[in-house]
Amino acid sequence: MNYKITLIPGDGTGPEIAESTRRVLDATGVKIDWEIAEAGCDVLEKYGTPLPEDVLKSIRRNKVAIKGPITTPIGSGFRSVNVALRKELDLYTCLRPCKTYKGVKSKYENIDLVIVRENTEDLYAGVEFEAGSEESKKIIELSKNKIRIDSAISIKPISKFASERIVRFAFEYAIKHKRKKVTAITKANIMKFTDGLFFTVAREVAKKYSGIEYEERLIDNMCMQLVQKPELYDVLVLPNLYGDIISDLCAGLIGGLGIAPGANIGNDIALFEPVHGSAPKYKGMNKVNPTAMILSGVLMLEYLGEKAAAKKLERVVSEVISEKKVVTYDLGGTAKTSEMADEIIKKLGD
Ligand code: NAD
């Protein structure tokens, strides 16, 4: 049976890496019927929105999608398409494995961390009030004037429901992937109610998984720990904003954004995408590294249960990187995006 999968090329350098990823995934032998869905800045004029309803319909129908990055214009009327997709489809887990591959220039070796980031609430909830608005005035009143009168305000909701399901996901992932430890990370010493709730819930969930070690860290300390002794950590579970920042920090530990894959997972829908953005300055140059999106494809094959194909593709990608002959600029080579994909395809056939 062929899988029907939604492919969103995205914008900026997205279409270039998406095309390479599609060709590579086809070369694994897994039979996929691609349904192309256009979203992002490049289609704004055509559809009047960067996220046409048909894109959501396609993902809801097919249940599995892979996407290239999409630009978030700063200060425009549109919120992030990426955030909208995660919220609309309730893709509550953002899963980002961070692994060092031989041949990638990095100050670290043998990093093997998994970031489990809550994807639907926290400061990403989009509940913001402009400075001087009636709403912000009311909140300032409620705060008993602890907030300055000319403030803009963002609300940080953390719910028991969302915290519980993300921590449970982290433990279930740890069991399934034979991991030993889950570390929950917040700033609960300062945000006692919101981040405090996240820790309280995490502790309760942890009690049900006695085979997996559980510990807590504060986000500031965690940044230092990850830079100094990343080998102490295994699966990390975090609210949305801390998860976003730690993801980039960990991408830095493994040698850059060009090789960091990701997945957004809900109860019955999953959307795979690289951690990096649309790198617009390289648009149309066939220059950026397709690996992060190809490795997101590896996560997608695993999710589909195509374990042998996933394993083989990851091995081949790792081989191409370590040989350093046909790799993109960020990995020390001169190959084009499509040439690196061709090399992976050639080796898949060997
Ligand atoms: P970015 O990740 O697009 O790029 C930052 C820099 O990292 C690039 O200039 C480039 O030097 C390097 N880089 C990124 N991807 C690379 C690759 N595949 N190969 C080689 N080098 C690579 O970050 P940005 O410039 O902050 O964001 C650009 C746009 O993308 C913004 O609008 C942002 O909101 C958006 N964004 C989208 C997503 C997503 O679609 N999920 C994620 C992050 C950022």
CSV table of C-alpha atoms and ligand atoms in Angstrom, one decimal:
chain,number,residue,atom,x,y,z
A,1,MET,CA,0.0,0.0,0.0
A,2,ASN,CA,1.3,3.5,-0.8
A,3,TYR,CA,1.3,6.1,1.9
A,4,LYS,CA,-0.4,9.3,1.1
A,5,ILE,CA,1.6,12.2,2.6
A,6,THR,CA,1.2,16.0,2.4
A,7,LEU,CA,4.4,17.8,1.3
A,8,ILE,CA,4.6,21.5,2.1
A,9,PRO,CA,7.6,23.0,0.3
A,10,GLY,CA,7.4,26.2,2.4
A,11,ASP,CA,9.2,29.4,1.3
A,12,GLY,CA,12.7,30.9,1.2
A,13,THR,CA,15.1,27.9,0.8
A,14,GLY,CA,12.2,25.6,1.8
A,15,PRO,CA,11.3,24.4,-1.8
A,16,GLU,CA,15.0,23.5,-2.6
A,17,ILE,CA,15.4,21.3,0.5
A,18,ALA,CA,11.9,19.9,0.2
A,19,GLU,CA,12.5,18.8,-3.4
A,20,SER,CA,15.8,17.1,-2.3
A,21,THR,CA,14.0,15.4,0.6
A,22,ARG,CA,11.2,14.1,-1.6
A,23,ARG,CA,13.7,12.6,-4.0
A,24,VAL,CA,15.7,11.0,-1.2
A,25,LEU,CA,12.6,9.6,0.5
A,26,ASP,CA,11.4,8.1,-2.8
A,27,ALA,CA,14.8,6.5,-3.3
A,28,THR,CA,14.4,4.6,0.0
A,29,GLY,CA,11.8,2.4,-1.8
A,30,VAL,CA,9.0,3.3,0.6
A,31,LYS,CA,6.0,4.0,-1.7
A,32,ILE,CA,4.7,7.5,-1.1
A,33,ASP,CA,2.0,9.4,-3.0
A,34,TRP,CA,2.8,13.0,-2.4
A,35,GLU,CA,0.1,15.6,-2.1
A,36,ILE,CA,1.8,19.0,-2.5
A,37,ALA,CA,0.3,21.8,-0.4
A,38,GLU,CA,1.4,25.4,-0.8
A,39,ALA,CA,1.8,27.7,2.2
A,40,GLY,CA,4.0,30.6,3.2
A,41,CYS,CA,5.0,34.1,2.0
A,42,ASP,CA,5.3,33.1,-1.6
A,43,VAL,CA,1.6,32.2,-1.9
A,44,LEU,CA,0.3,35.1,0.1
A,45,GLU,CA,-0.7,37.0,-3.0
A,46,LYS,CA,-2.2,34.0,-4.7
A,47,TYR,CA,-4.5,32.9,-1.8
A,48,GLY,CA,-4.7,36.1,0.3
A,49,THR,CA,-3.3,34.1,3.3
A,50,PRO,CA,0.0,32.3,4.0
A,51,LEU,CA,-2.0,29.3,5.3
A,52,PRO,CA,-4.8,28.4,2.8
A,53,GLU,CA,-7.5,26.2,4.3
A,54,ASP,CA,-6.7,23.4,1.8
A,55,VAL,CA,-3.3,22.9,3.5
A,56,LEU,CA,-5.0,22.1,6.8
A,57,LYS,CA,-7.6,19.9,5.0
A,58,SER,CA,-4.8,17.9,3.2
A,59,ILE,CA,-3.0,17.3,6.5
A,60,ARG,CA,-6.2,16.3,8.3
A,61,ARG,CA,-7.0,13.9,5.5
A,62,ASN,CA,-3.5,12.3,5.2
A,63,LYS,CA,-2.6,12.5,8.9
A,64,VAL,CA,1.1,12.7,8.1
A,65,ALA,CA,2.9,15.7,6.5
A,66,ILE,CA,6.4,17.0,6.0
A,67,LYS,CA,7.3,20.6,5.5
A,68,GLY,CA,10.0,23.0,4.6
A,69,PRO,CA,10.5,26.1,6.7
A,70,ILE,CA,8.1,29.1,6.4
A,71,THR,CA,9.1,32.7,7.0
A,72,THR,CA,7.4,34.6,9.8
A,73,PRO,CA,7.2,38.3,8.6
A,74,ILE,CA,8.0,40.5,11.5
A,75,GLY,CA,5.3,43.0,12.4
A,76,SER,CA,2.9,42.0,9.7
A,77,GLY,CA,-0.8,41.1,10.4
A,78,PHE,CA,-0.1,37.4,10.2
A,79,ARG,CA,1.0,35.3,13.1
A,80,SER,CA,3.4,32.5,12.4
A,81,VAL,CA,2.2,29.8,10.0
A,82,ASN,CA,4.3,27.3,11.9
A,83,VAL,CA,2.7,28.2,15.2
A,84,ALA,CA,-0.8,28.2,13.5
A,85,LEU,CA,-0.3,24.7,12.1
A,86,ARG,CA,0.8,23.3,15.5
A,87,LYS,CA,-2.2,24.9,17.2
A,88,GLU,CA,-4.9,24.2,14.6
A,89,LEU,CA,-3.9,20.5,14.4
A,90,ASP,CA,-3.2,20.2,18.2
A,91,LEU,CA,0.3,18.9,17.5
A,92,TYR,CA,1.2,19.2,21.1
A,93,THR,CA,4.6,17.7,21.1
A,94,CYS,CA,7.7,19.1,19.4
A,95,LEU,CA,10.2,16.4,19.3
A,96,ARG,CA,13.8,17.3,18.4
A,97,PRO,CA,16.5,14.6,18.7
A,98,CYS,CA,20.1,16.1,18.7
A,99,LYS,CA,22.9,13.8,17.8
A,100,THR,CA,26.5,14.4,16.7
A,101,TYR,CA,27.4,12.9,13.4
A,102,LYS,CA,31.0,12.0,12.6
A,103,GLY,CA,32.5,14.6,10.2
A,104,VAL,CA,30.4,17.5,11.4
A,105,LYS,CA,32.6,20.3,12.9
A,106,SER,CA,31.6,20.7,16.5
A,107,LYS,CA,33.2,21.3,19.9
A,108,TYR,CA,31.4,18.2,21.2
A,109,GLU,CA,31.4,14.5,20.6
A,110,ASN,CA,28.8,11.8,21.3
A,111,ILE,CA,25.9,14.1,22.0
A,112,ASP,CA,22.7,12.2,22.0
A,113,LEU,CA,19.9,14.3,23.5
A,114,VAL,CA,16.2,14.4,22.8
A,115,ILE,CA,14.2,17.5,23.3
A,116,VAL,CA,10.5,17.2,24.0
A,117,ARG,CA,8.9,20.7,23.8
A,118,GLU,CA,5.3,21.6,24.6
A,119,ASN,CA,3.9,23.1,21.5
A,120,THR,CA,0.5,24.7,22.2
A,121,GLU,CA,0.7,27.1,25.1
A,122,ASP,CA,3.0,29.3,27.2
A,123,LEU,CA,4.0,32.6,25.7
A,124,TYR,CA,3.2,31.2,22.3
A,125,ALA,CA,-0.5,31.2,23.0
A,126,GLY,CA,-0.8,34.5,21.2
A,127,VAL,CA,-2.6,36.3,24.0
A,128,GLU,CA,-1.0,39.7,23.8
A,129,PHE,CA,-2.2,43.2,24.5
A,130,GLU,CA,-0.8,46.3,23.0
A,131,ALA,CA,0.6,49.1,25.3
A,132,GLY,CA,-2.2,51.6,26.1
A,133,SER,CA,-5.0,49.2,25.1
A,134,GLU,CA,-8.1,48.8,27.3
A,135,GLU,CA,-7.1,45.2,28.0
A,136,SER,CA,-3.6,46.0,29.1
A,137,LYS,CA,-5.0,48.8,31.4
A,138,LYS,CA,-7.4,46.2,33.0
A,139,ILE,CA,-4.5,43.8,33.6
A,140,ILE,CA,-2.3,46.6,35.0
A,141,GLU,CA,-5.2,47.4,37.4
A,142,LEU,CA,-5.5,43.7,38.4
A,143,SER,CA,-1.7,43.6,39.0
A,144,LYS,CA,-2.2,46.3,41.6
A,145,ASN,CA,0.0,48.5,39.5
A,146,LYS,CA,3.0,46.2,39.8
A,147,ILE,CA,3.1,46.6,36.0
A,148,ARG,CA,4.2,49.9,34.5
A,149,ILE,CA,1.4,51.9,32.9
A,150,ASP,CA,3.0,52.0,29.4
A,151,SER,CA,3.6,48.2,29.2
A,152,ALA,CA,2.5,45.8,26.4
A,153,ILE,CA,1.5,42.5,27.9
A,154,SER,CA,1.9,38.9,26.9
A,155,ILE,CA,0.1,36.2,28.8
A,156,LYS,CA,1.8,32.9,29.7
A,157,PRO,CA,-0.7,30.2,30.2
A,158,ILE,CA,0.5,26.8,31.5
A,159,SER,CA,-2.2,24.2,32.0
A,160,LYS,CA,-2.3,21.0,34.0
A,161,PHE,CA,-3.8,19.2,31.0
A,162,ALA,CA,-1.1,20.2,28.5
A,163,SER,CA,1.8,19.8,31.0
A,164,GLU,CA,0.6,16.3,31.9
A,165,ARG,CA,0.3,15.1,28.3
A,166,ILE,CA,3.7,16.4,27.3
A,167,VAL,CA,5.5,14.9,30.3
A,168,ARG,CA,3.7,11.6,29.6
A,169,PHE,CA,4.9,11.8,26.0
A,170,ALA,CA,8.5,12.3,27.2
A,171,PHE,CA,8.3,9.2,29.5
A,172,GLU,CA,6.6,7.0,26.9
A,173,TYR,CA,9.3,8.1,24.4
A,174,ALA,CA,12.0,7.2,26.9
A,175,ILE,CA,10.6,3.7,27.4
A,176,LYS,CA,10.1,3.1,23.7
A,177,HIS,CA,13.6,4.3,22.8
A,178,LYS,CA,15.4,2.6,25.8
A,179,ARG,CA,16.4,5.9,27.3
A,180,LYS,CA,17.3,6.2,31.0
A,181,LYS,CA,16.4,9.6,32.3
A,182,VAL,CA,13.9,12.5,31.8
A,183,THR,CA,14.8,16.0,32.9
A,184,ALA,CA,12.0,18.6,33.3
A,185,ILE,CA,13.2,22.2,32.9
A,186,THR,CA,11.5,25.5,33.9
A,187,LYS,CA,12.1,28.7,35.9
A,188,ALA,CA,9.8,27.6,38.8
A,189,ASN,CA,11.7,29.6,41.4
A,190,ILE,CA,10.5,32.8,39.8
A,191,MET,CA,7.2,31.7,38.0
A,192,LYS,CA,5.8,29.8,40.9
A,193,PHE,CA,2.3,29.3,39.6
A,194,THR,CA,2.9,28.6,35.9
A,195,ASP,CA,6.3,26.9,35.9
A,196,GLY,CA,5.6,25.6,39.4
A,197,LEU,CA,2.5,23.8,38.0
A,198,PHE,CA,4.6,22.2,35.2
A,199,PHE,CA,7.0,20.7,37.8
A,200,THR,CA,4.2,19.6,40.1
A,201,VAL,CA,2.5,17.8,37.3
A,202,ALA,CA,5.8,16.3,36.0
A,203,ARG,CA,6.6,14.9,39.5
A,204,GLU,CA,3.2,13.2,39.6
A,205,VAL,CA,3.6,11.7,36.1
A,206,ALA,CA,7.1,10.6,36.9
A,207,LYS,CA,5.8,8.4,39.8
A,208,LYS,CA,4.1,6.2,37.3
A,209,TYR,CA,7.4,5.5,35.4
A,210,SER,CA,9.6,4.0,38.1
A,211,GLY,CA,12.0,2.5,35.5
A,212,ILE,CA,13.0,5.9,34.3
A,213,GLU,CA,15.0,8.4,36.4
A,214,TYR,CA,13.4,11.8,36.8
A,215,GLU,CA,15.1,15.1,37.7
A,216,GLU,CA,14.4,18.8,37.5
A,217,ARG,CA,16.6,21.7,36.5
A,218,LEU,CA,16.2,25.5,36.2
A,219,ILE,CA,16.5,26.8,32.7
A,220,ASP,CA,19.4,29.2,33.3
A,221,ASN,CA,21.4,26.5,35.1
A,222,MET,CA,20.5,24.0,32.3
A,223,CYS,CA,22.0,26.3,29.6
A,224,MET,CA,25.3,26.2,31.4
A,225,GLN,CA,25.1,22.4,32.2
A,226,LEU,CA,24.4,21.7,28.5
A,227,VAL,CA,27.4,23.6,27.4
A,228,GLN,CA,29.7,22.1,30.1
A,229,LYS,CA,28.5,18.5,30.5
A,230,PRO,CA,25.8,17.6,27.9
A,231,GLU,CA,26.7,13.9,28.4
A,232,LEU,CA,24.8,14.0,31.7
A,233,TYR,CA,21.5,14.5,29.9
A,234,ASP,CA,19.1,12.3,28.0
A,235,VAL,CA,15.5,13.2,27.4
A,236,LEU,CA,14.6,16.9,28.2
A,237,VAL,CA,11.0,18.0,28.6
A,238,LEU,CA,10.1,21.7,28.6
A,239,PRO,CA,7.4,24.3,28.2
A,240,ASN,CA,7.2,25.9,24.8
A,241,LEU,CA,9.5,29.0,25.0
A,242,TYR,CA,12.3,27.3,26.9
A,243,GLY,CA,12.0,24.4,24.5
A,244,ASP,CA,12.5,26.7,21.6
A,245,ILE,CA,15.6,28.2,23.0
A,246,ILE,CA,17.1,25.0,24.2
A,247,SER,CA,16.5,23.5,20.7
A,248,ASP,CA,18.8,26.0,19.1
A,249,LEU,CA,21.4,25.7,21.8
A,250,CYS,CA,21.4,21.9,21.3
A,251,ALA,CA,21.5,22.4,17.5
A,252,GLY,CA,24.7,24.4,18.2
A,253,LEU,CA,26.1,21.5,20.3
A,254,ILE,CA,25.8,19.1,17.3
A,255,GLY,CA,27.3,21.5,14.8
A,256,GLY,CA,24.5,23.7,13.5
A,257,LEU,CA,21.0,24.0,12.3
A,258,GLY,CA,21.7,22.3,9.0
A,259,ILE,CA,21.5,18.9,10.6
A,260,ALA,CA,18.9,19.3,13.3
A,261,PRO,CA,15.6,17.5,12.5
A,262,GLY,CA,12.2,17.9,14.2
A,263,ALA,CA,8.6,16.5,14.4
A,264,ASN,CA,5.4,18.0,15.6
A,265,ILE,CA,3.2,15.2,16.9
A,266,GLY,CA,-0.5,15.1,18.1
A,267,ASN,CA,-2.8,12.3,18.9
A,268,ASP,CA,-3.3,11.1,15.4
A,269,ILE,CA,-1.5,13.6,13.2
A,270,ALA,CA,2.2,14.3,12.7
A,271,LEU,CA,4.1,17.0,10.9
A,272,PHE,CA,7.8,16.7,10.3
A,273,GLU,CA,10.1,19.7,9.7
A,274,PRO,CA,13.7,20.8,10.2
A,275,VAL,CA,14.5,23.0,13.3
A,276,HIS,CA,16.0,25.7,11.1
A,277,GLY,CA,14.1,28.5,9.4
A,278,SER,CA,13.8,29.6,5.8
A,279,ALA,CA,17.3,31.1,5.5
A,280,PRO,CA,16.0,33.6,3.0
A,281,LYS,CA,19.4,35.1,2.1
A,282,TYR,CA,20.2,31.8,0.4
A,283,LYS,CA,16.9,31.5,-1.5
A,284,GLY,CA,17.2,30.1,-5.0
A,285,MET,CA,20.9,29.4,-4.7
A,286,ASN,CA,20.7,25.6,-4.3
A,287,LYS,CA,23.2,26.1,-1.5
A,288,VAL,CA,21.8,25.2,2.0
A,289,ASN,CA,22.1,21.8,3.6
A,290,PRO,CA,19.1,19.5,3.0
A,291,THR,CA,20.2,17.1,5.9
A,292,ALA,CA,17.9,18.6,8.6
A,293,MET,CA,14.8,18.0,6.4
A,294,ILE,CA,16.0,14.6,5.2
A,295,LEU,CA,16.6,13.5,8.9
A,296,SER,CA,13.1,14.8,9.6
A,297,GLY,CA,12.1,12.4,6.9
A,298,VAL,CA,13.9,9.7,8.9
A,299,LEU,CA,11.7,10.5,11.9
A,300,MET,CA,8.7,10.3,9.6
A,301,LEU,CA,9.7,6.9,8.3
A,302,GLU,CA,10.1,5.7,11.9
A,303,TYR,CA,6.6,7.1,12.7
A,304,LEU,CA,5.2,5.2,9.8
A,305,GLY,CA,6.7,2.0,11.1
A,306,GLU,CA,9.2,1.8,8.2
A,307,LYS,CA,12.1,1.1,10.6
A,308,ALA,CA,14.5,-0.6,8.1
A,309,ALA,CA,14.2,2.2,5.6
A,310,ALA,CA,14.6,4.8,8.4
A,311,LYS,CA,17.7,3.1,9.7
A,312,LYS,CA,19.3,2.7,6.3
A,313,LEU,CA,18.6,6.3,5.3
A,314,GLU,CA,20.1,7.6,8.6
A,315,ARG,CA,23.2,5.4,8.1
A,316,VAL,CA,23.7,6.7,4.5
A,317,VAL,CA,23.3,10.3,5.5
A,318,SER,CA,25.8,9.8,8.3
A,319,GLU,CA,28.2,8.2,5.8
A,320,VAL,CA,27.9,11.1,3.3
A,321,ILE,CA,28.5,13.6,6.1
A,322,SER,CA,31.6,11.7,7.5
A,323,GLU,CA,33.1,11.3,4.0
A,324,LYS,CA,32.9,15.1,3.5
A,325,LYS,CA,33.2,14.7,-0.2
A,326,VAL,CA,29.8,15.8,-1.4
A,327,VAL,CA,28.5,18.1,1.4
A,328,THR,CA,27.2,21.7,1.5
A,329,TYR,CA,29.2,24.7,2.6
A,330,ASP,CA,28.2,24.5,6.3
A,331,LEU,CA,29.7,21.1,6.5
A,332,GLY,CA,32.9,22.2,5.0
A,333,GLY,CA,32.1,21.3,1.4
A,334,THR,CA,31.2,23.0,-1.9
A,335,ALA,CA,28.3,20.7,-3.0
A,336,LYS,CA,24.9,22.2,-3.9
A,337,THR,CA,21.8,21.2,-2.1
A,338,SER,CA,20.7,18.9,-4.9
A,339,GLU,CA,24.2,17.4,-5.3
A,340,MET,CA,24.2,16.3,-1.7
A,341,ALA,CA,20.8,14.7,-2.2
A,342,ASP,CA,22.1,12.9,-5.3
A,343,GLU,CA,25.0,11.5,-3.4
A,344,ILE,CA,22.6,10.2,-0.7
A,345,ILE,CA,20.4,8.7,-3.4
A,346,LYS,CA,23.4,7.0,-5.1
A,347,LYS,CA,24.5,5.4,-1.8
A,348,LEU,CA,20.9,4.2,-1.0
A,349,GLY,CA,21.1,2.3,-4.3
A,350,ASP,CA,24.5,0.7,-3.6
B,1,NAD,P1,17.3,30.4,9.9
B,1,NAD,O1,17.3,29.1,10.6
B,1,NAD,O2,16.4,30.5,8.7
B,1,NAD,O3,18.7,30.8,9.5
B,1,NAD,C1,19.7,31.3,10.3
B,1,NAD,C2,21.1,31.0,9.6
B,1,NAD,O4,21.4,29.6,9.9
B,1,NAD,C3,21.1,31.1,8.1
B,1,NAD,O5,21.3,32.4,7.7
B,1,NAD,C4,22.1,30.2,7.7
B,1,NAD,O6,23.4,30.8,7.9
B,1,NAD,C5,22.0,29.0,8.7
B,1,NAD,N1,21.1,27.9,8.2
B,1,NAD,C6,19.9,27.7,8.5
B,1,NAD,N2,19.4,26.6,7.9
B,1,NAD,C7,20.5,26.1,7.2
B,1,NAD,C8,20.7,25.0,6.3
B,1,NAD,N3,19.7,24.1,6.0
B,1,NAD,N4,21.9,24.8,5.8
B,1,NAD,C9,22.9,25.7,6.0
B,1,NAD,N5,22.8,26.8,6.8
B,1,NAD,C10,21.6,27.0,7.4
B,1,NAD,O7,16.8,31.5,11.0
B,1,NAD,P2,16.3,33.0,10.8
B,1,NAD,O8,17.1,33.7,9.8
B,1,NAD,O9,16.2,33.4,12.2
B,1,NAD,O10,14.8,32.7,10.3
B,1,NAD,C11,14.4,33.0,8.9
B,1,NAD,C12,12.9,32.9,8.9
B,1,NAD,O11,12.5,31.5,9.2
B,1,NAD,C13,12.2,33.7,9.9
B,1,NAD,O12,11.1,34.3,9.3
B,1,NAD,C14,11.8,32.7,11.0
B,1,NAD,O13,10.6,33.2,11.7
B,1,NAD,C15,11.5,31.5,10.1
B,1,NAD,N6,11.6,30.2,10.9
B,1,NAD,C16,10.8,29.3,10.5
B,1,NAD,C17,10.8,28.0,11.1
B,1,NAD,C18,9.9,26.9,10.6
B,1,NAD,O14,9.4,27.0,9.5
B,1,NAD,N7,9.6,25.9,11.4
B,1,NAD,C19,11.7,27.8,12.1
B,1,NAD,C20,12.6,28.8,12.5
B,1,NAD,C21,12.5,30.0,11.9
